[in-house]
């Protein structure tokens, strides 16, 4: 789906999309509100294998974004690439996404991001294994915008260049309580440390139908 000016929907599957520059599954240049949906196995060369979001507000609820790829050298955001726009993700899963550069699951460039009850796992940065890219779970630039996370799990991601498997956040992750981040090598954690756990394997099962509206771990 390309250049959505305003899109509100639920219970949709976007699968096997392909794009060259941006948004293998969805390229949103307006307000995007998506619920109980699956974005799976989409491919782009440069930005946002699953979703590229820019300009408007993006709200994702009970959405699974899985097995999407941004394949090019230095490509950003295997699952989501967010460019300078408000992004809110709740009760959702980013799993098995890959980026040739940074942000296997999510790459944020300058937008306010809120993650609440989100699982980010099995994503890969520097999937080309050329030493270019980091932040297997989450990648973030520039330095003045932090990503807010609450009740969120970031674990079991990979950075093939070795530096930041779970997160690489220039401004850090602003914790709002009750998060599990397995490896904090690539980012600084600020905010509320209540219930915050690091250095622990999450022990997740496979991505599958566990009775919800979309597949989960």
Short mmCIF file of N, CA and C in Angstrom, two decimals, residues 1 14 22-28 32 34 38-40 42-44 47-54 58-60 63-65 68-69 76-83 87 89 94 97 105-107:
data_model
loop_
_atom_site.label_atom_id
_atom_site.label_comp_id
_atom_site.label_asym_id
_atom_site.label_seq_id
_atom_site.Cartn_x
_atom_site.Cartn_y
_atom_site.Cartn_z
N UNK A 1 0.85 -1.18 0.00
CA UNK A 1 0.00 0.00 0.00
C UNK A 1 0.89 1.23 0.00
N UNK A 14 -1.05 -7.69 5.13
CA UNK A 14 -0.29 -7.14 4.00
C UNK A 14 0.96 -8.00 3.87
N UNK A 22 11.22 2.75 -0.51
CA UNK A 22 10.63 2.86 0.82
C UNK A 22 9.30 2.13 0.91
N UNK A 23 9.07 1.51 2.09
CA UNK A 23 7.78 0.92 2.39
C UNK A 23 7.46 -0.33 1.60
N UNK A 24 8.10 -1.46 1.95
CA UNK A 24 7.80 -2.69 1.23
C UNK A 24 6.35 -3.12 1.38
N UNK A 25 5.79 -2.97 2.59
CA UNK A 25 4.38 -3.29 2.80
C UNK A 25 3.49 -2.07 2.75
N UNK A 26 3.84 -1.06 3.56
CA UNK A 26 3.06 0.19 3.63
C UNK A 26 4.03 1.36 3.58
N UNK A 27 3.74 2.32 2.74
CA UNK A 27 4.43 3.61 2.76
C UNK A 27 3.39 4.66 3.11
N UNK A 28 3.46 5.20 4.33
CA UNK A 28 2.43 6.11 4.82
C UNK A 28 2.96 7.53 4.86
N UNK A 32 -1.83 7.03 9.88
CA UNK A 32 -2.02 5.58 9.72
C UNK A 32 -2.46 5.01 11.05
N UNK A 34 -3.75 1.37 12.47
CA UNK A 34 -3.89 -0.02 12.07
C UNK A 34 -4.03 -0.89 13.31
N UNK A 38 -1.64 -7.98 10.36
CA UNK A 38 -0.37 -8.65 10.16
C UNK A 38 0.34 -8.03 8.96
N UNK A 39 1.60 -7.62 9.17
CA UNK A 39 2.45 -7.13 8.09
C UNK A 39 3.60 -8.12 7.98
N UNK A 40 3.63 -8.93 6.93
CA UNK A 40 4.53 -10.08 6.92
C UNK A 40 5.19 -10.27 5.55
N UNK A 42 7.35 -8.69 3.63
CA UNK A 42 7.49 -7.64 2.63
C UNK A 42 8.96 -7.22 2.53
N UNK A 43 9.35 -6.66 1.39
CA UNK A 43 10.76 -6.37 1.13
C UNK A 43 10.92 -5.01 0.48
N UNK A 44 11.97 -4.29 0.92
CA UNK A 44 12.33 -3.02 0.32
C UNK A 44 13.85 -2.96 0.23
N UNK A 47 14.35 1.78 2.87
CA UNK A 47 13.73 2.20 4.12
C UNK A 47 12.41 1.47 4.38
N UNK A 48 12.33 0.74 5.50
CA UNK A 48 11.05 0.22 5.96
C UNK A 48 10.56 -1.01 5.23
N UNK A 49 11.09 -2.18 5.59
CA UNK A 49 10.64 -3.39 4.93
C UNK A 49 9.15 -3.64 5.11
N UNK A 50 8.66 -3.48 6.34
CA UNK A 50 7.24 -3.63 6.60
C UNK A 50 6.47 -2.34 6.41
N UNK A 51 6.90 -1.29 7.12
CA UNK A 51 6.21 0.01 7.09
C UNK A 51 7.24 1.14 7.06
N UNK A 52 7.04 2.10 6.18
CA UNK A 52 7.70 3.39 6.31
C UNK A 52 6.63 4.41 6.68
N UNK A 53 6.83 5.11 7.81
CA UNK A 53 5.86 6.10 8.28
C UNK A 53 6.53 7.47 8.31
N UNK A 54 5.85 8.48 7.76
CA UNK A 54 6.39 9.82 7.76
C UNK A 54 5.24 10.83 7.68
N UNK A 58 1.20 7.79 13.36
CA UNK A 58 1.05 6.36 13.12
C UNK A 58 0.71 5.68 14.44
N UNK A 59 -0.41 4.95 14.45
CA UNK A 59 -0.86 4.24 15.65
C UNK A 59 -1.08 2.77 15.27
N UNK A 60 -0.33 1.89 15.92
CA UNK A 60 -0.43 0.45 15.68
C UNK A 60 -0.85 -0.24 16.96
N UNK A 63 -0.82 -5.45 16.43
CA UNK A 63 -0.28 -5.67 15.08
C UNK A 63 0.97 -6.53 15.19
N UNK A 64 1.11 -7.50 14.32
CA UNK A 64 2.33 -8.30 14.23
C UNK A 64 3.05 -7.94 12.94
N UNK A 65 4.31 -7.53 13.08
CA UNK A 65 5.16 -7.15 11.95
C UNK A 65 6.31 -8.15 11.93
N UNK A 68 9.88 -9.19 7.63
CA UNK A 68 10.07 -8.18 6.60
C UNK A 68 11.56 -7.84 6.50
N UNK A 69 11.98 -7.30 5.35
CA UNK A 69 13.40 -7.04 5.13
C UNK A 69 13.63 -5.72 4.41
N UNK A 76 17.66 0.79 6.39
CA UNK A 76 17.18 1.07 7.74
C UNK A 76 15.75 0.57 7.95
N UNK A 77 15.54 -0.05 9.13
CA UNK A 77 14.18 -0.42 9.52
C UNK A 77 13.63 -1.63 8.80
N UNK A 78 14.07 -2.81 9.20
CA UNK A 78 13.52 -4.01 8.57
C UNK A 78 12.04 -4.16 8.80
N UNK A 79 11.58 -3.89 10.03
CA UNK A 79 10.15 -3.94 10.32
C UNK A 79 9.47 -2.60 10.09
N UNK A 80 9.97 -1.56 10.78
CA UNK A 80 9.40 -0.20 10.68
C UNK A 80 10.52 0.81 10.51
N UNK A 81 10.35 1.73 9.60
CA UNK A 81 11.19 2.93 9.52
C UNK A 81 10.29 4.13 9.77
N UNK A 82 10.57 4.85 10.85
CA UNK A 82 9.76 6.01 11.22
C UNK A 82 10.58 7.28 11.03
N UNK A 83 10.07 8.19 10.20
CA UNK A 83 10.81 9.40 9.89
C UNK A 83 10.10 10.63 10.48
N UNK A 87 4.89 8.10 16.56
CA UNK A 87 4.61 6.68 16.38
C UNK A 87 4.24 6.09 17.73
N UNK A 89 2.98 2.41 19.39
CA UNK A 89 2.78 0.97 19.16
C UNK A 89 2.39 0.33 20.48
N UNK A 94 7.12 -7.28 16.99
CA UNK A 94 8.05 -7.12 15.87
C UNK A 94 9.03 -8.28 15.94
N UNK A 97 12.40 -9.60 11.64
CA UNK A 97 12.66 -8.63 10.59
C UNK A 97 14.17 -8.41 10.45
N UNK A 105 14.35 -4.44 13.79
CA UNK A 105 12.93 -4.38 14.10
C UNK A 105 12.33 -3.02 13.81
N UNK A 106 12.97 -1.98 14.38
CA UNK A 106 12.47 -0.61 14.27
C UNK A 106 13.64 0.34 14.14
N UNK A 107 13.58 1.24 13.17
CA UNK A 107 14.51 2.36 13.12
C UNK A 107 13.73 3.65 13.18
#
